[in-house]
């Protein structure tokens, strides 16, 4: 547990945050619980609809349908407009890695995602809306992988990450309203600070660090702590604005 993470928690302890997510988001929340426990701090993490404390809390909900990311934008908008109007200081909407595939029109999706948050920000001036990059998958390495690629077989894991990376790069270049929760960058940053990347068909992409996942997509106990620390850091920066 770093002193920086403890300071971030202390900055957030009286804030009300809403986090719209799916399964990787649940991993991140588990990581936040880990860090709260180690810091000896109490910041309630409650599901939307449950009894919520009147003070600071991290409120969360599964929004929309996986592989239908625009439903997540619509659901998030409805919750903020109708159920949480004026009740949260910070709001974050996160897509899942399976929401962006090689066939996805990533530019359209990124622009719709950004527009959703910008429009909500205009209608809720007392809430800071934080954008998030799309999570990555882990593309394996090794001689057998290289051999298949040399035979001309498409590497689907790499193609999927290239699509996610294209979405993320567009978001990084266009999001300027508030801090960006760069989830993908956290997933691609090893504990020693090295960045995991690959180049495939002439394009470079970030890659989910193998140490952070057991199934190639979701975060294990090591990965969830690393990404949760980045999540708290971003929220704390949003709190200070």
Coordinates of N, CA and C in Angstrom, one line a residue:
X1 N 0.8 -1.2 0.0 CA 0.0 0.0 0.0 C 0.9 1.2 0.0
X2 N 0.8 2.1 -1.0 CA 1.6 3.2 -1.1 C 1.0 4.4 -0.3
X3 N 1.9 5.3 0.1 CA 1.5 6.6 0.7 C 0.6 7.4 -0.2
X4 N 0.9 7.3 -1.5 CA 0.1 8.1 -2.5 C -1.4 7.6 -2.5
X5 N -1.6 6.2 -2.5 CA -2.9 5.7 -2.5 C -3.7 6.1 -1.2
X6 N -3.0 6.0 -0.1 CA -3.6 6.4 1.1 C -4.1 7.9 1.1
X7 N -3.2 8.7 0.5 CA -3.5 10.2 0.4 C -4.7 10.4 -0.5
X8 N -4.8 9.6 -1.6 CA -5.9 9.6 -2.5 C -7.2 9.3 -1.8
X9 N -7.2 8.2 -1.0 CA -8.4 7.8 -0.3 C -8.8 8.9 0.7
X10 N -7.9 9.5 1.4 CA -8.2 10.5 2.3 C -8.8 11.7 1.6
X11 N -8.4 12.0 0.4 CA -9.0 13.1 -0.4 C -10.4 12.8 -0.8
X12 N -10.7 11.5 -1.0 CA -12.0 11.1 -1.5 C -13.0 10.7 -0.4
X13 N -12.6 10.6 0.8 CA -13.4 10.0 1.9 C -14.8 10.7 2.1
X14 N -14.9 12.0 1.8 CA -16.2 12.6 2.0 C -16.9 12.9 0.6
X15 N -16.4 12.3 -0.5 CA -17.0 12.5 -1.8 C -17.9 11.4 -2.1
X16 N -18.9 11.7 -2.9 CA -19.9 10.7 -3.5 C -19.6 10.5 -4.9
X17 N -19.3 9.3 -5.3 CA -18.8 8.9 -6.6 C -19.8 7.9 -7.2
X18 N -20.2 8.0 -8.5 CA -21.0 7.0 -9.1 C -20.1 6.4 -10.2
X19 N -20.1 5.0 -10.3 CA -19.3 4.3 -11.2 C -20.2 3.3 -11.9
X20 N -20.4 3.6 -13.3 CA -21.1 2.7 -14.1 C -20.2 1.7 -14.8
X21 N -20.4 0.4 -14.7 CA -19.4 -0.6 -15.2 C -20.1 -1.9 -15.5
X22 N -19.2 -2.9 -15.8 CA -19.6 -4.3 -15.9 C -18.5 -5.1 -15.1
X23 N -18.1 -6.3 -15.7 CA -17.3 -7.2 -14.8 C -15.9 -6.7 -14.5
X24 N -15.2 -6.1 -15.4 CA -13.9 -5.6 -15.0 C -14.0 -4.5 -14.0
X25 N -15.1 -3.7 -14.0 CA -15.4 -2.8 -13.0 C -15.6 -3.4 -11.6
X26 N -16.2 -4.6 -11.6 CA -16.3 -5.3 -10.3 C -14.9 -5.7 -9.8
X27 N -14.0 -6.1 -10.7 CA -12.6 -6.4 -10.3 C -12.0 -5.1 -9.7
X28 N -12.2 -4.0 -10.3 CA -11.6 -2.7 -9.8 C -12.1 -2.4 -8.4
X29 N -13.4 -2.6 -8.3 CA -14.0 -2.3 -6.9 C -13.4 -3.2 -5.9
X30 N -13.2 -4.5 -6.2 CA -12.5 -5.4 -5.3 C -11.1 -4.9 -4.9
X31 N -10.4 -4.3 -5.9 CA -9.1 -3.7 -5.7 C -9.2 -2.5 -4.8
X32 N -10.2 -1.7 -4.9 CA -10.4 -0.6 -4.0 C -10.7 -1.1 -2.6
X33 N -11.5 -2.1 -2.5 CA -11.7 -2.7 -1.2 C -10.4 -3.2 -0.5
X34 N -9.5 -3.8 -1.3 CA -8.2 -4.2 -0.8 C -7.5 -3.0 -0.3
X35 N -7.4 -1.9 -1.0 CA -6.6 -0.8 -0.6 C -7.2 -0.1 0.6
X36 N -8.6 0.0 0.6 CA -9.2 0.6 1.8 C -8.9 -0.2 3.1
X37 N -8.9 -1.5 2.9 CA -8.6 -2.4 4.1 C -7.2 -2.2 4.6
X38 N -6.3 -2.1 3.6 CA -4.9 -1.9 4.0 C -4.6 -0.6 4.6
X39 N -5.3 0.5 4.1 CA -5.2 1.8 4.6 C -5.9 2.0 6.0
X40 N -6.8 1.1 6.3 CA -7.6 1.3 7.5 C -8.6 2.4 7.4
X41 N -9.1 2.5 6.2 CA -10.1 3.6 6.0 C -11.5 3.0 5.6
X42 N -12.5 3.8 5.9 CA -13.9 3.3 5.6 C -14.5 4.3 4.7
X43 N -14.6 3.9 3.4 CA -15.3 4.6 2.4 C -16.3 3.7 1.8
X44 N -17.6 3.7 2.2 CA -18.6 2.7 1.8 C -18.7 2.5 0.3
X45 N -18.7 1.3 -0.1 CA -18.9 0.9 -1.5 C -20.3 0.2 -1.6
X46 N -21.2 0.9 -2.2 CA -22.6 0.4 -2.2 C -23.2 0.3 -3.6
X47 N -24.0 -0.7 -3.8 CA -24.7 -0.8 -5.1 C -25.9 0.1 -5.2
X48 N -26.0 0.7 -6.4 CA -27.2 1.6 -6.6 C -28.5 0.9 -6.3
X49 N -29.3 1.5 -5.5 CA -30.6 0.9 -5.1 C -30.5 0.4 -3.7
X50 N -29.3 0.1 -3.1 CA -29.2 -0.3 -1.7 C -29.3 1.0 -0.9
X51 N -29.4 0.8 0.4 CA -29.4 1.9 1.3 C -28.0 2.6 1.3
X52 N -28.0 3.8 0.9 CA -26.8 4.6 0.8 C -26.6 5.5 1.9
X53 N -25.3 5.6 2.4 CA -25.1 6.5 3.5 C -25.2 8.0 3.0
X54 N -25.5 8.9 3.9 CA -25.7 10.3 3.5 C -24.4 11.0 3.1
X55 N -23.3 10.5 3.7 CA -22.0 11.1 3.4 C -21.3 10.5 2.2
X56 N -19.9 10.5 2.3 CA -19.1 10.0 1.2 C -19.4 8.5 0.9
X57 N -19.4 8.1 -0.4 CA -19.6 6.7 -0.8 C -19.2 6.6 -2.2
X58 N -18.8 5.3 -2.5 CA -18.6 4.9 -3.9 C -19.8 4.1 -4.3
X59 N -20.7 4.7 -5.1 CA -22.0 4.1 -5.5 C -21.7 3.5 -6.9
X60 N -22.2 2.3 -7.2 CA -21.9 1.6 -8.4 C -23.1 0.9 -8.9
X61 N -23.1 0.6 -10.3 CA -24.1 -0.2 -10.9 C -23.6 -0.8 -12.2
X62 N -24.1 -1.9 -12.5 CA -23.9 -2.5 -13.9 C -24.8 -1.8 -14.8
X63 N -24.2 -1.2 -15.9 CA -25.0 -0.4 -16.8 C -25.0 -1.1 -18.2
X64 N -26.2 -1.0 -18.8 CA -26.3 -1.5 -20.2 C -26.0 -3.0 -20.4
X65 N -25.7 -3.3 -21.6 CA -25.5 -4.7 -22.0 C -24.1 -4.9 -22.7
X66 N -23.4 -5.9 -22.2 CA -22.1 -6.1 -22.9 C -22.3 -6.4 -24.4
X67 N -21.3 -5.9 -25.1 CA -21.3 -6.0 -26.6 C -22.3 -5.1 -27.3
X68 N -23.0 -4.3 -26.4 CA -23.9 -3.2 -26.9 C -23.6 -1.9 -26.2
X69 N -22.4 -1.4 -26.5 CA -21.9 -0.3 -25.6 C -22.8 1.0 -25.6
X70 N -23.5 1.2 -26.7 CA -24.4 2.4 -26.7 C -25.5 2.3 -25.7
X71 N -25.9 1.0 -25.3 CA -26.9 0.9 -24.2 C -26.3 1.3 -22.9
X72 N -25.0 1.2 -22.8 CA -24.4 1.6 -21.5 C -24.4 3.2 -21.4
X73 N -24.2 3.8 -22.5 CA -24.3 5.3 -22.5 C -25.7 5.7 -22.2
X74 N -26.7 5.1 -22.7 CA -28.1 5.4 -22.5 C -28.5 5.1 -21.0
X75 N -28.0 4.0 -20.5 CA -28.4 3.6 -19.1 C -27.7 4.6 -18.1
X76 N -26.4 4.9 -18.4 CA -25.7 5.8 -17.5 C -26.4 7.2 -17.5
X77 N -26.7 7.6 -18.7 CA -27.4 8.9 -18.8 C -28.7 8.9 -17.9
X78 N -29.5 7.9 -18.1 CA -30.8 7.8 -17.4 C -30.6 7.8 -15.9
X79 N -29.6 7.0 -15.4 CA -29.3 7.0 -14.0 C -28.9 8.3 -13.4
X80 N -28.0 9.0 -14.1 CA -27.5 10.3 -13.6 C -28.6 11.3 -13.7
X81 N -29.4 11.3 -14.8 CA -30.5 12.3 -14.9 C -31.6 12.1 -14.0
X82 N -32.0 10.8 -13.8 CA -33.3 10.5 -13.1 C -33.1 10.1 -11.6
X83 N -32.0 9.3 -11.4 CA -31.9 8.7 -10.0 C -30.9 9.4 -9.2
X84 N -29.9 10.0 -9.8 CA -28.8 10.6 -9.0 C -28.6 12.1 -9.2
X85 N -29.5 12.8 -9.8 CA -29.4 14.2 -10.1 C -29.1 15.0 -8.8
X86 N -27.9 15.7 -8.8 CA -27.5 16.5 -7.7 C -27.0 15.7 -6.5
X87 N -26.8 14.4 -6.7 CA -26.4 13.6 -5.5 C -25.0 13.1 -5.5
X88 N -24.3 13.3 -6.6 CA -22.9 12.8 -6.7 C -22.0 13.9 -7.1
X89 N -20.7 13.8 -6.6 CA -19.7 14.8 -7.0 C -18.9 14.4 -8.2
X90 N -18.8 13.1 -8.4 CA -18.0 12.6 -9.6 C -18.7 11.4 -10.2
X91 N -18.7 11.3 -11.5 CA -19.3 10.1 -12.2 C -18.4 9.6 -13.3
X92 N -18.3 8.3 -13.3 CA -17.4 7.6 -14.3 C -18.2 6.5 -15.0
X93 N -18.1 6.5 -16.3 CA -18.7 5.4 -17.2 C -17.5 4.7 -17.9
X94 N -17.5 3.4 -17.6 CA -16.5 2.5 -18.2 C -17.1 1.5 -19.2
X95 N -16.6 1.3 -20.3 CA -16.9 0.2 -21.2 C -16.1 -1.0 -20.8
X96 N -16.5 -2.2 -21.4 CA -15.8 -3.4 -21.2 C -14.9 -3.8 -22.4
X97 N -13.9 -4.6 -22.2 CA -13.1 -5.0 -23.4 C -13.8 -5.7 -24.5
X98 N -14.9 -6.3 -24.2 CA -15.7 -7.0 -25.2 C -16.6 -6.1 -26.0
X99 N -16.7 -4.8 -25.6 CA -17.5 -3.8 -26.3 C -16.8 -3.3 -27.5
X100 N -15.5 -3.5 -27.7 CA -14.7 -3.0 -28.8 C -14.0 -4.2 -29.5
X101 N -14.5 -4.5 -30.7 CA -13.9 -5.6 -31.5 C -13.3 -5.1 -32.8
X102 N -12.6 -5.9 -33.6 CA -12.1 -5.4 -34.8 C -13.1 -4.8 -35.8
X103 N -14.4 -5.3 -35.7 CA -15.4 -4.8 -36.6 C -16.1 -3.5 -36.1
X104 N -15.7 -3.1 -34.9 CA -16.4 -1.9 -34.3 C -16.0 -0.6 -35.0
X105 N -16.9 0.2 -35.2 CA -16.6 1.6 -35.7 C -16.2 2.4 -34.4
X106 N -14.9 2.2 -34.2 CA -14.4 2.8 -32.9 C -14.5 4.3 -32.9
X107 N -14.3 5.0 -34.0 CA -14.4 6.4 -34.0 C -15.8 6.9 -33.7
X108 N -16.8 6.3 -34.3 CA -18.2 6.6 -33.9 C -18.5 6.4 -32.5
X109 N -18.0 5.2 -32.0 CA -18.3 4.8 -30.6 C -17.6 5.8 -29.6
X110 N -16.4 6.1 -29.9 CA -15.6 7.0 -29.0 C -16.3 8.4 -29.0
X111 N -16.8 8.9 -30.2 CA -17.4 10.2 -30.2 C -18.7 10.2 -29.5
X112 N -19.5 9.1 -29.6 CA -20.8 9.0 -28.9 C -20.5 8.9 -27.4
X113 N -19.5 8.2 -27.0 CA -19.2 8.1 -25.6 C -18.8 9.5 -25.0
X114 N -17.9 10.1 -25.7 CA -17.5 11.5 -25.3 C -18.6 12.4 -25.2
X115 N -19.5 12.4 -26.3 CA -20.6 13.3 -26.3 C -21.6 13.1 -25.1
X116 N -21.8 11.8 -24.8 CA -22.6 11.5 -23.6 C -22.2 12.2 -22.4
X117 N -20.9 12.1 -22.1 CA -20.3 12.7 -20.9 C -20.3 14.2 -21.0
X118 N -20.0 14.7 -22.1 CA -20.0 16.2 -22.3 C -21.4 16.8 -22.1
X119 N -22.4 16.1 -22.7 CA -23.8 16.6 -22.5 C -24.2 16.5 -21.1
X120 N -23.9 15.4 -20.4 CA -24.2 15.3 -19.0 C -23.5 16.3 -18.1
X121 N -22.3 16.6 -18.5 CA -21.5 17.6 -17.7 C -22.2 19.0 -17.9
X122 N -22.7 19.3 -19.1 CA -23.4 20.6 -19.3 C -24.7 20.6 -18.4
X123 N -25.3 19.5 -18.3 CA -26.6 19.5 -17.5 C -26.4 19.3 -16.0
X124 N -25.2 18.9 -15.6 CA -25.0 18.7 -14.2 C -23.7 19.4 -13.8
X125 N -23.7 20.7 -13.7 CA -22.4 21.5 -13.5 C -21.7 21.2 -12.2
X126 N -22.4 20.6 -11.2 CA -21.8 20.4 -9.9 C -21.2 19.0 -9.9
X127 N -21.3 18.2 -11.0 CA -20.7 16.9 -11.0 C -19.5 16.8 -12.0
X128 N -18.4 16.3 -11.6 CA -17.3 16.1 -12.5 C -17.4 14.7 -13.2
X129 N -17.5 14.7 -14.5 CA -17.6 13.5 -15.3 C -16.2 13.1 -15.8
X130 N -15.9 11.8 -15.5 CA -14.5 11.3 -15.8 C -14.7 10.2 -16.9
X131 N -13.9 10.4 -17.9 CA -13.9 9.4 -19.0 C -12.9 8.3 -18.7
X132 N -13.1 7.1 -19.3 CA -12.2 6.0 -19.0 C -11.8 5.3 -20.3
X133 N -10.6 4.9 -20.5 CA -10.2 4.2 -21.6 C -10.7 2.7 -21.5
X134 N -10.8 2.1 -22.7 CA -11.4 0.7 -22.7 C -10.3 -0.3 -22.2
X135 N -10.7 -1.3 -21.4 CA -9.8 -2.3 -20.9 C -9.2 -3.1 -22.1
X136 N -8.1 -3.7 -21.8 CA -7.4 -4.5 -22.8 C -7.6 -6.0 -22.5
X137 N -7.2 -6.9 -23.5 CA -7.0 -8.3 -23.2 C -5.5 -8.6 -23.2
X138 N -5.1 -9.8 -22.8 CA -3.7 -10.2 -22.8 C -3.5 -11.0 -24.1
X139 N -2.6 -10.5 -25.0 CA -2.2 -11.2 -26.2 C -0.9 -11.9 -25.8
X140 N -0.9 -13.2 -25.9 CA 0.2 -14.1 -25.5 C 1.4 -13.9 -26.5
X141 N 2.5 -14.2 -26.0 CA 3.7 -14.3 -26.8 C 4.3 -15.7 -26.9
X142 N 5.3 -15.9 -27.6 CA 5.9 -17.3 -27.7 C 6.2 -17.7 -29.1
X143 N 7.0 -18.8 -29.2 CA 7.3 -19.2 -30.5 C 6.1 -19.8 -31.3
X144 N 5.2 -20.5 -30.6 CA 4.1 -21.0 -31.3 C 3.1 -19.9 -31.8
X145 N 3.0 -18.8 -31.1 CA 2.3 -17.7 -31.5 C 2.9 -17.0 -32.8
X146 N 4.2 -16.8 -32.7 CA 4.9 -16.3 -33.8 C 4.9 -17.2 -35.1
X147 N 4.9 -18.5 -34.8 CA 4.9 -19.4 -36.0 C 3.5 -19.3 -36.7
X148 N 2.5 -19.2 -35.9 CA 1.1 -19.1 -36.5 C 1.0 -17.8 -37.3
X149 N 1.6 -16.7 -36.8 CA 1.5 -15.5 -37.5 C 2.3 -15.5 -38.8
X150 N 3.5 -16.2 -38.7 CA 4.3 -16.3 -39.9 C 3.6 -17.1 -41.0
X151 N 2.7 -18.0 -40.6 CA 2.0 -18.8 -41.5 C 0.8 -18.0 -42.1
X152 N 0.6 -16.8 -41.6 CA -0.5 -16.0 -42.1 C -1.8 -16.1 -41.4
X153 N -1.8 -16.8 -40.3 CA -3.0 -16.9 -39.5 C -3.2 -15.6 -38.6
X154 N -4.4 -15.1 -38.7 CA -4.7 -13.9 -37.9 C -4.7 -14.1 -36.4
X155 N -4.0 -13.2 -35.7 CA -4.0 -13.3 -34.3 C -5.1 -12.4 -33.7
X156 N -6.2 -13.1 -33.4 CA -7.4 -12.4 -33.0 C -7.2 -11.6 -31.7
X157 N -6.4 -12.1 -30.8 CA -6.2 -11.4 -29.5 C -5.5 -10.0 -29.8
X158 N -4.6 -10.0 -30.7 CA -3.9 -8.8 -31.1 C -4.8 -7.9 -31.9
X159 N -5.6 -8.4 -32.8 CA -6.5 -7.6 -33.6 C -7.5 -6.9 -32.7
X160 N -8.0 -7.6 -31.7 CA -8.9 -7.0 -30.7 C -8.3 -5.9 -29.9
X161 N -7.0 -6.1 -29.5 CA -6.4 -5.0 -28.7 C -6.0 -3.8 -29.6
X162 N -5.7 -4.1 -30.9 CA -5.5 -3.0 -31.8 C -6.7 -2.1 -31.9
X163 N -7.9 -2.7 -32.0 CA -9.2 -1.9 -32.0 C -9.4 -1.1 -30.8
X164 N -9.1 -1.8 -29.6 CA -9.3 -1.1 -28.3 C -8.3 0.1 -28.2
X165 N -7.1 -0.2 -28.7 CA -6.0 0.9 -28.6 C -6.4 2.0 -29.5
X166 N -7.0 1.8 -30.7 CA -7.4 2.9 -31.5 C -8.5 3.7 -30.9
X167 N -9.5 3.1 -30.2 CA -10.5 3.8 -29.4 C -9.8 4.6 -28.4
X168 N -8.9 4.0 -27.6 CA -8.2 4.7 -26.5 C -7.4 5.9 -27.0
X169 N -6.7 5.8 -28.1 CA -5.9 6.9 -28.6 C -6.8 8.0 -29.0
X170 N -7.9 7.7 -29.6 CA -8.8 8.8 -30.0 C -9.3 9.5 -28.7
X171 N -9.7 8.7 -27.7 CA -10.2 9.3 -26.5 C -9.1 10.2 -25.8
X172 N -7.9 9.7 -25.7 CA -6.8 10.4 -25.1 C -6.6 11.7 -25.8
X173 N -6.7 11.8 -27.1 CA -6.4 13.0 -27.8 C -7.6 14.0 -27.7
X174 N -8.8 13.5 -27.4 CA -10.0 14.4 -27.5 C -10.6 14.8 -26.2
X175 N -10.3 14.0 -25.1 CA -10.9 14.3 -23.8 C -10.1 15.3 -23.1
X176 N -10.7 16.5 -22.8 CA -10.0 17.6 -22.1 C -10.7 18.2 -20.9
X177 N -12.0 17.7 -20.7 CA -12.8 18.3 -19.7 C -12.4 18.1 -18.3
X178 N -11.8 16.9 -18.0 CA -11.5 16.5 -16.6 C -10.4 15.4 -16.7
X179 N -9.9 15.0 -15.5 CA -9.0 13.9 -15.6 C -9.5 12.6 -16.4
X180 N -8.6 12.0 -17.0 CA -9.0 10.7 -17.8 C -8.5 9.5 -16.9
X181 N -9.5 8.6 -16.7 CA -9.1 7.4 -16.0 C -8.5 6.5 -17.1
X182 N -7.2 6.4 -17.2 CA -6.5 5.7 -18.3 C -6.4 4.2 -17.8
X183 N -7.5 3.5 -17.8 CA -7.5 2.1 -17.3 C -6.6 1.3 -18.2
X184 N -6.6 1.4 -19.5 CA -5.7 0.6 -20.4 C -4.3 0.8 -20.1
X185 N -3.9 2.1 -19.8 CA -2.5 2.4 -19.5 C -2.1 1.7 -18.2
X186 N -3.0 1.7 -17.2 CA -2.7 1.0 -15.9 C -2.5 -0.5 -16.2
X187 N -3.4 -1.1 -17.0 CA -3.3 -2.5 -17.3 C -2.0 -2.9 -18.0
X188 N -1.5 -2.0 -18.8 CA -0.3 -2.2 -19.6 C 1.0 -1.9 -18.9
X189 N 0.9 -1.4 -17.6 CA 2.1 -0.9 -16.9 C 2.4 -2.0 -15.8
X190 N 3.5 -2.7 -16.0 CA 4.0 -3.7 -15.1 C 4.4 -3.1 -13.8
X191 N 4.5 -3.9 -12.7 CA 4.9 -3.4 -11.4 C 6.2 -2.7 -11.4
X192 N 7.1 -3.0 -12.3 CA 8.4 -2.4 -12.4 C 8.4 -1.1 -13.2
X193 N 7.2 -0.8 -13.7 CA 7.1 0.4 -14.5 C 7.2 0.2 -16.0
X194 N 7.6 -1.0 -16.5 CA 7.8 -1.3 -17.9 C 6.4 -1.3 -18.5
X195 N 6.3 -0.9 -19.8 CA 5.0 -0.9 -20.5 C 4.9 -2.1 -21.4
X196 N 3.9 -2.8 -21.4 CA 3.7 -4.0 -22.2 C 3.0 -3.6 -23.5
X197 N 3.7 -3.7 -24.6 CA 3.2 -3.4 -25.9 C 3.6 -4.5 -26.9
X198 N 2.9 -4.5 -28.1 CA 3.3 -5.4 -29.2 C 3.1 -4.6 -30.5
X199 N 3.7 -5.0 -31.5 CA 3.5 -4.5 -32.9 C 3.0 -5.6 -33.8
X200 N 1.9 -5.4 -34.4 CA 1.3 -6.4 -35.3 C 0.8 -5.7 -36.5
X201 N 1.2 -6.3 -37.7 CA 0.8 -5.7 -39.0 C 1.1 -4.2 -39.1
X202 N 2.3 -3.9 -38.5 CA 2.8 -2.5 -38.6 C 2.2 -1.5 -37.6
X203 N 1.3 -2.0 -36.7 CA 0.7 -1.0 -35.7 C 1.0 -1.5 -34.3
X204 N 1.3 -0.6 -33.4 CA 1.7 -0.9 -32.0 C 0.5 -0.7 -31.1
X205 N 0.3 -1.6 -30.2 CA -0.8 -1.5 -29.2 C -0.3 -1.8 -27.8
X206 N -1.0 -1.3 -26.8 CA -0.7 -1.7 -25.5 C -1.3 -3.1 -25.2
X207 N -0.9 -3.8 -24.2 CA -1.3 -5.1 -23.9 C -1.5 -5.3 -22.4
X208 N -2.5 -6.0 -22.0 CA -2.7 -6.3 -20.6 C -1.6 -7.1 -20.1
X209 N -0.9 -6.7 -19.1 CA 0.2 -7.4 -18.5 C -0.3 -8.8 -18.0
X210 N 0.5 -9.8 -18.4 CA 0.1 -11.2 -18.1 C 0.0 -11.5 -16.7
X211 N 0.8 -10.8 -15.8 CA 0.8 -11.0 -14.4 C -0.5 -10.5 -13.8
X212 N -1.3 -9.7 -14.5 CA -2.5 -9.1 -14.0 C -3.8 -9.8 -14.3
X213 N -3.7 -10.9 -15.0 CA -4.9 -11.7 -15.4 C -4.7 -13.2 -15.3
X214 N -5.8 -13.9 -15.0 CA -5.8 -15.3 -15.0 C -6.5 -15.9 -16.2
X215 N -7.4 -15.1 -16.8 CA -8.2 -15.6 -17.9 C -8.0 -14.8 -19.2
X216 N -7.0 -13.9 -19.2 CA -6.8 -13.1 -20.4 C -7.6 -11.8 -20.5
X217 N -8.5 -11.5 -19.6 CA -9.3 -10.3 -19.7 C -9.6 -9.7 -18.4
X218 N -10.1 -10.5 -17.4 CA -10.4 -10.0 -16.1 C -9.2 -9.8 -15.3
X219 N -9.3 -9.0 -14.2 CA -8.1 -8.7 -13.4 C -8.1 -9.6 -12.2
X220 N -6.9 -10.2 -11.9 CA -6.7 -11.0 -10.7 C -6.4 -10.1 -9.5
X221 N -5.9 -10.7 -8.4 CA -5.7 -9.9 -7.2 C -4.5 -8.9 -7.4
X222 N -3.5 -9.3 -8.2 CA -2.4 -8.4 -8.5 C -2.9 -7.2 -9.4
X223 N -3.6 -7.6 -10.5 CA -4.0 -6.6 -11.4 C -5.1 -5.6 -10.9
X224 N -6.0 -6.1 -10.1 CA -7.0 -5.3 -9.6 C -6.5 -4.2 -8.6
X225 N -5.4 -4.5 -7.9 CA -4.8 -3.6 -7.0 C -4.1 -2.5 -7.8
X226 N -3.4 -2.8 -8.9 CA -2.7 -1.9 -9.7 C -3.7 -0.9 -10.3
X227 N -4.8 -1.4 -10.9 CA -5.7 -0.6 -11.6 C -6.6 0.2 -10.6
X228 N -6.9 -0.4 -9.5 CA -7.6 0.4 -8.4 C -6.8 1.6 -7.9
X229 N -5.5 1.4 -7.8 CA -4.7 2.6 -7.4 C -4.7 3.7 -8.4
X230 N -4.7 3.4 -9.7 CA -4.9 4.4 -10.8 C -6.3 5.0 -10.7
X231 N -7.3 4.2 -10.5 CA -8.6 4.7 -10.4 C -8.8 5.7 -9.2
X232 N -8.2 5.4 -8.1 CA -8.3 6.3 -6.9 C -7.5 7.6 -7.2
X233 N -6.4 7.4 -7.9 CA -5.6 8.6 -8.2 C -6.4 9.6 -9.1
X234 N -7.1 9.0 -10.1 CA -7.8 9.8 -11.0 C -9.0 10.5 -10.3
X235 N -9.7 9.7 -9.5 CA -10.8 10.3 -8.8 C -10.4 11.4 -7.8
X236 N -9.2 11.2 -7.2 CA -8.7 12.3 -6.3 C -8.4 13.5 -7.1
X237 N -7.8 13.4 -8.3 CA -7.5 14.5 -9.1 C -8.8 15.3 -9.5
X238 N -9.8 14.5 -9.8 CA -11.1 15.1 -10.2 C -11.7 15.8 -9.0
X239 N -11.5 15.3 -7.8 CA -12.0 15.9 -6.5 C -11.4 17.3 -6.3
X240 N -10.1 17.4 -6.7 CA -9.4 18.7 -6.5 C -9.8 19.8 -7.5
X241 N -10.5 19.4 -8.5 CA -10.8 20.5 -9.5 C -11.9 21.4 -9.1

